[in-house]
Structure formats: structure tokens, C-alpha cells
PDB file of C-alpha atoms in Angstrom:
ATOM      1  CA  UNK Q   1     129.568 248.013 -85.127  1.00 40.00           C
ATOM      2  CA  UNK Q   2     130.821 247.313 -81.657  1.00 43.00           C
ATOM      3  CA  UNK Q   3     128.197 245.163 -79.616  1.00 42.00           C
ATOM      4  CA  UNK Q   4     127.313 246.100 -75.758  1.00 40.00           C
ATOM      5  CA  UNK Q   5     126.273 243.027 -73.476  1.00 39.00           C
ATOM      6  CA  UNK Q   6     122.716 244.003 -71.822  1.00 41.00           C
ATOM      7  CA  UNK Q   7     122.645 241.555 -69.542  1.00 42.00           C
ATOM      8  CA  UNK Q   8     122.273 242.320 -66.074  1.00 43.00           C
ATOM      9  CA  UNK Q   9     123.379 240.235 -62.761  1.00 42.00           C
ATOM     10  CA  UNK Q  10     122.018 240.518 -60.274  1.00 47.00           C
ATOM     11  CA  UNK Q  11     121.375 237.698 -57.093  1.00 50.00           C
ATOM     12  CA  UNK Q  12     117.440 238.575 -56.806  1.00 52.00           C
ATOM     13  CA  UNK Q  13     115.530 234.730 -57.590  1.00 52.00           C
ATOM     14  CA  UNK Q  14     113.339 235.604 -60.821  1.00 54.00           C
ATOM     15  CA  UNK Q  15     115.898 238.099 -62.578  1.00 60.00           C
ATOM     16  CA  UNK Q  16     118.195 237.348 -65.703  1.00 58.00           C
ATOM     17  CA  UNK Q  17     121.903 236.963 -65.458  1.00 61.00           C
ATOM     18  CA  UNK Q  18     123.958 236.253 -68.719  1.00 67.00           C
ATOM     19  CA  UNK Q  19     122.569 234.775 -71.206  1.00 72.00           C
ATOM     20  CA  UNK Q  20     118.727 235.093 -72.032  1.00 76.00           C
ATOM     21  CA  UNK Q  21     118.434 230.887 -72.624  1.00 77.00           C
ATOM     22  CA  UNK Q  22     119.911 227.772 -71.274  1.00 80.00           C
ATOM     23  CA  UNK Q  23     120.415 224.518 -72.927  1.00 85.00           C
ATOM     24  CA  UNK Q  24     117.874 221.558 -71.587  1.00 86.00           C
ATOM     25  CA  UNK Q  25     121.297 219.431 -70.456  1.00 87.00           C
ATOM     26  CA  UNK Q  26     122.584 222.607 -68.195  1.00 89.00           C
ATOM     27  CA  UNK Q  27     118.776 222.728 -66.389  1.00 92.00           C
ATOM     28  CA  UNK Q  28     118.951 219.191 -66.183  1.00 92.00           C
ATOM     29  CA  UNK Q  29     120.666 218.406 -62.661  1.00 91.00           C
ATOM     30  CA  UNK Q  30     120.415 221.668 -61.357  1.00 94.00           C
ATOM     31  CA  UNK Q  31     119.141 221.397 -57.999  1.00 95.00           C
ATOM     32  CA  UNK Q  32     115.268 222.748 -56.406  1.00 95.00           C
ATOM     33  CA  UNK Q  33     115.278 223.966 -53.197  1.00 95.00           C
ATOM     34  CA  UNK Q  34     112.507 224.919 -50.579  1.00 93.00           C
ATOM     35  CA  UNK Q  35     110.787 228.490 -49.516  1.00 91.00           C
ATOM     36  CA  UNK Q  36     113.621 228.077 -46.676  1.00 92.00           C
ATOM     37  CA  UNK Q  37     116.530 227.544 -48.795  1.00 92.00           C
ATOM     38  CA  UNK Q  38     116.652 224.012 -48.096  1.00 93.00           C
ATOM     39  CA  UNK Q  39     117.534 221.137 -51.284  1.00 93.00           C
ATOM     40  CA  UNK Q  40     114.534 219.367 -52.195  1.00 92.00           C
ATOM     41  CA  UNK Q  41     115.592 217.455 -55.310  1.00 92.00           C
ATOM     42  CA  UNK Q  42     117.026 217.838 -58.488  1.00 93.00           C
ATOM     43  CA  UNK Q  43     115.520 218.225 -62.210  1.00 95.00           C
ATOM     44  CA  UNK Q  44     116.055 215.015 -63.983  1.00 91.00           C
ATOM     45  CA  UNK Q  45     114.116 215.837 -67.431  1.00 91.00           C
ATOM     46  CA  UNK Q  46     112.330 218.905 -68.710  1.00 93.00           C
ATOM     47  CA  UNK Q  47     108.938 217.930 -70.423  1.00 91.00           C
ATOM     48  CA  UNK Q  48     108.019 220.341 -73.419  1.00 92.00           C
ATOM     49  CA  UNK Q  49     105.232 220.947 -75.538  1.00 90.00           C
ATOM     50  CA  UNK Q  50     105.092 219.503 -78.888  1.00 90.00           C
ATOM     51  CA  UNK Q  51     103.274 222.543 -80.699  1.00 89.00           C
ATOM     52  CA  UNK Q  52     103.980 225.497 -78.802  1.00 88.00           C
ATOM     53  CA  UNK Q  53     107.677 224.527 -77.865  1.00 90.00           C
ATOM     54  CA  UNK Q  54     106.952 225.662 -74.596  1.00 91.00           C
ATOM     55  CA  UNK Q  55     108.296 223.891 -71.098  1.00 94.00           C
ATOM     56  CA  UNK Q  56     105.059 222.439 -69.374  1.00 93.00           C
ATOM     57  CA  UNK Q  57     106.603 220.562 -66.307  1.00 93.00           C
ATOM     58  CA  UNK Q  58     110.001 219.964 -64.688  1.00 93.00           C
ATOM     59  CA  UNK Q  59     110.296 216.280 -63.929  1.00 91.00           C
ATOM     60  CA  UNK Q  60     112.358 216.254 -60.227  1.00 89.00           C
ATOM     61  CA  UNK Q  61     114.213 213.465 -58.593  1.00 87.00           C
ATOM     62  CA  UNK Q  62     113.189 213.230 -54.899  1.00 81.00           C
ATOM     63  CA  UNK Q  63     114.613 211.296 -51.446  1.00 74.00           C
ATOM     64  CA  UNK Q  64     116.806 208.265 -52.156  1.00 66.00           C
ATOM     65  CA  UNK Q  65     120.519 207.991 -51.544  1.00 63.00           C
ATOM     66  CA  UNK Q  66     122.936 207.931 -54.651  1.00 61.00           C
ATOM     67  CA  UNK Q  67     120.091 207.611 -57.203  1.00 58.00           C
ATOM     68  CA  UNK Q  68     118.655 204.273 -55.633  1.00 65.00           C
ATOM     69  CA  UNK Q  69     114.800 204.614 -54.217  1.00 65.00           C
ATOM     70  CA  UNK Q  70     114.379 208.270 -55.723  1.00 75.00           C
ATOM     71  CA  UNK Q  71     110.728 209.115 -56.804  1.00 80.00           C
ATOM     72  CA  UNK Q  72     109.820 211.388 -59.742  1.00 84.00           C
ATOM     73  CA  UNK Q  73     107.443 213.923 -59.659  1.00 87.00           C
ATOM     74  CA  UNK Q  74     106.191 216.169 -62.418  1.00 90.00           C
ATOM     75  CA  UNK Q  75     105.996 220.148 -61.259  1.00 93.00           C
ATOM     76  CA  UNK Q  76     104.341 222.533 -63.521  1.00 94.00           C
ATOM     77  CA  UNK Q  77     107.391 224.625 -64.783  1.00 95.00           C
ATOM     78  CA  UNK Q  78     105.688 227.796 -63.445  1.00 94.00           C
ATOM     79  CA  UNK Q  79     106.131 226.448 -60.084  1.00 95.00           C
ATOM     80  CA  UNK Q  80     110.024 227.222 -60.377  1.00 96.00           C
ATOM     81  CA  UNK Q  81     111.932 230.240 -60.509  1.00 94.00           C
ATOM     82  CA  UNK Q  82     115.935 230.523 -60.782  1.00 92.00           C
ATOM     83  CA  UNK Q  83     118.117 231.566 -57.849  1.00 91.00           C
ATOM     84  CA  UNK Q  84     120.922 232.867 -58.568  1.00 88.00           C
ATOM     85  CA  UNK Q  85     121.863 233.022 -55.249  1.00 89.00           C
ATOM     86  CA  UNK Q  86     121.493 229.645 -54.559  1.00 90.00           C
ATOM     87  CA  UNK Q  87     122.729 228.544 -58.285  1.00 90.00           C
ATOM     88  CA  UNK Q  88     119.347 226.250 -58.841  1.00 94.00           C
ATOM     89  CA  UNK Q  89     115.711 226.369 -58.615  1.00 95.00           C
ATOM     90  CA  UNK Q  90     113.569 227.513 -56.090  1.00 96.00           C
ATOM     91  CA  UNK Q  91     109.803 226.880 -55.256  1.00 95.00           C
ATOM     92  CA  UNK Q  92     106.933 227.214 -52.708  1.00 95.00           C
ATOM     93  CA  UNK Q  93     106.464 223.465 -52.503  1.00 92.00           C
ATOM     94  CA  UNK Q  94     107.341 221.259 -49.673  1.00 90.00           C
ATOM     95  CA  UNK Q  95     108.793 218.588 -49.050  1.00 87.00           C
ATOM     96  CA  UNK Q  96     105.488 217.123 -47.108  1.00 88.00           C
ATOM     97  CA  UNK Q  97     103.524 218.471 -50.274  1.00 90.00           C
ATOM     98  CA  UNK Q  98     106.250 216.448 -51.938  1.00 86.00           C
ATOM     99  CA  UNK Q  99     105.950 213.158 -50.044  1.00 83.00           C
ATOM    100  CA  UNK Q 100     101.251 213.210 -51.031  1.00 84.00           C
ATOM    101  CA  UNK Q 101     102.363 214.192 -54.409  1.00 84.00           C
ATOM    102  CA  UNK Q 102     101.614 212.321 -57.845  1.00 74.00           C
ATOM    103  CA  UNK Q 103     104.691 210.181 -58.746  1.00 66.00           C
ATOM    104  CA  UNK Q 104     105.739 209.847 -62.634  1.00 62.00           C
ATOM    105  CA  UNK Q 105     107.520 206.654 -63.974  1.00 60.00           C
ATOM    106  CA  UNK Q 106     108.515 207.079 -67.598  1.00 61.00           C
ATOM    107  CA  UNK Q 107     108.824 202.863 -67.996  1.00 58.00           C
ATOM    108  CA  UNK Q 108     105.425 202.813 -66.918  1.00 59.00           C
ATOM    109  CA  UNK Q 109     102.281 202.573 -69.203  1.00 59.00           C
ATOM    110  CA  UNK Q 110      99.987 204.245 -65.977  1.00 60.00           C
ATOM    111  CA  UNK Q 111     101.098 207.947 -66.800  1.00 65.00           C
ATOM    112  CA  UNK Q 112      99.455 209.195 -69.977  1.00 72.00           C
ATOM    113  CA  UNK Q 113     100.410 212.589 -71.173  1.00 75.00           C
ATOM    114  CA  UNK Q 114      97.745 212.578 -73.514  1.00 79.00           C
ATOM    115  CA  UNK Q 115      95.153 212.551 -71.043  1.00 81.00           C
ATOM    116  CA  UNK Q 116      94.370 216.250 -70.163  1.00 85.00           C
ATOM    117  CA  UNK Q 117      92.059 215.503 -66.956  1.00 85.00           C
ATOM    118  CA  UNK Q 118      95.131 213.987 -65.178  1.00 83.00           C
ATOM    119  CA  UNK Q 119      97.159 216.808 -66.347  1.00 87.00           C
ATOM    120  CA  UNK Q 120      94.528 219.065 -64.784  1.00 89.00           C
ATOM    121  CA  UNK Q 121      94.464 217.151 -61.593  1.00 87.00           C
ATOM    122  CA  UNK Q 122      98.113 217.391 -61.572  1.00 88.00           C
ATOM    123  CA  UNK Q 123      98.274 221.264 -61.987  1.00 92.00           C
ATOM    124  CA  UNK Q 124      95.360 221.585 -59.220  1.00 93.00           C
ATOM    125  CA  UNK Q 125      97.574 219.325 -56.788  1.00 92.00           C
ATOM    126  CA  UNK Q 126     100.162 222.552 -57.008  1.00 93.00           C
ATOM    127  CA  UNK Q 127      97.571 224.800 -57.570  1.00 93.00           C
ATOM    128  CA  UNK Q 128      99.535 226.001 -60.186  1.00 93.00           C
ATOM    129  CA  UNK Q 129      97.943 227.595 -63.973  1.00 92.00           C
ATOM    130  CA  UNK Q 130      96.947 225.462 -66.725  1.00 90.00           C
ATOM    131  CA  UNK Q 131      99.849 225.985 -69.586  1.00 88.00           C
ATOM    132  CA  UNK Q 132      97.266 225.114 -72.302  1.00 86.00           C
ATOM    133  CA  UNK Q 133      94.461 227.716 -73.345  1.00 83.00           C
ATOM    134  CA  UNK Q 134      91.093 226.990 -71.336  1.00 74.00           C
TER     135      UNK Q 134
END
């Protein structure tokens, strides 16, 4: 039985080209850009959830020069959507929103992704959905 590719490709943000998944080390890297087009970062580390297998947040790298004085922050993984276009991520945040933004630093003990209230506070900082039932 002869197979027939049903992909599509198209360059509209949101819509599937090739392949229907993508390995974490391909996302990883792949640059976020503004609501103008503009880069904002890059994702250094997806963060998924244990049970569900689901992708809760996209850890992004942020300002610096040549990976010295970057800051992390954690974006709620709905925040993104893929550009084909501009061959990375794009989102409605800013970089101001960026710059007031909760940091994350995986070598320190002050980030605990056990606690759901700071998980909440983080997701109402985007004002983006919970990804866990209410």
C-alpha cells in the first residue's frame, strides 16, 4: 500500500508543516520573537509534566551577550506559537513585560516547582491558562 504525505506547508504562525512532532533538542535553541517580529530570546529547556506528558512552560534565555548575564524566564507553553515564517517562536509578550518578569535559576533552591501558588502567580503574570485541571 503506497503511503500519501498529509502534511501541509504553509507560512501562516499556528499551522503544521512536515512532521506532526519535534524532538525536545530541535525546540531547544530555536529562537522567540515579539508581536513585531523582533528576537526576544531563545528556548533553553522545555519543562514537561510528569503525569500527563504534557509541555507546561518554555524556559527562555533573555539579554546578555554570548551567553554571559542572560536571565531565564519560565513562559507558559501556550504563550508560544510556531512561525514558520520566521523559523522560531512567536508570542504577545514584550520585552518590557520581559524585563518585570519572574526569573528562574535551575542551581537555585528559591524556585519550587512543586509549589502550585507560585505556578499560579506565574501563569497570572502572562495571563496565560492554568495547564492543570482547576
Amino acid at each position: 500500500m503506497a503511503q500519501t504525505d498529509t502534511t501541509t506547508r504553509t507560512d501562516a504562525p499556528g499551522v503544521m508543516t512536515g512532521k506532526p512532532l519535534i524532538e525536545s533538542d530541535r525546540v531547544e535553541g530555536t529562537a522567540v520573537y515579539d508581536p513585531q517580529g523582533d528576537h526576544l530570546g531563545s528556548i533553553k529547556r522545555l519543562m514537561i509534566e510528569k503525569i500527563s506528558g504534557k509541555v507546561a512552560y518554555a524556559v527562555m534565555s533573555f539579554g546578555g551577550f554570548l551567553g554571559m548575564g542572560e536571565d531565564e524566564h519560565t513562559i507558559p507553553w501556550g504563550k508560544l506559537t510556531y512561525d514558520t515564517g520566521l523559523g522560531g517562536y512567536r508570542t504577545d509578550i514584550t520585552e518590557e513585560q520581559l524585563r518585570g518578569a519572574p526569573t528562574f535559576y535551575r542551581d537555585r533552591d528559591d524556585y519550587d516547582w512543586s509549589d502550585r501558588e507560585r505556578e499560579r502567580e506565574l501563569h497570572d503574570y502572562w495571563r496565560a491558562p492554568y495547564y492543570w485541571p482547576i
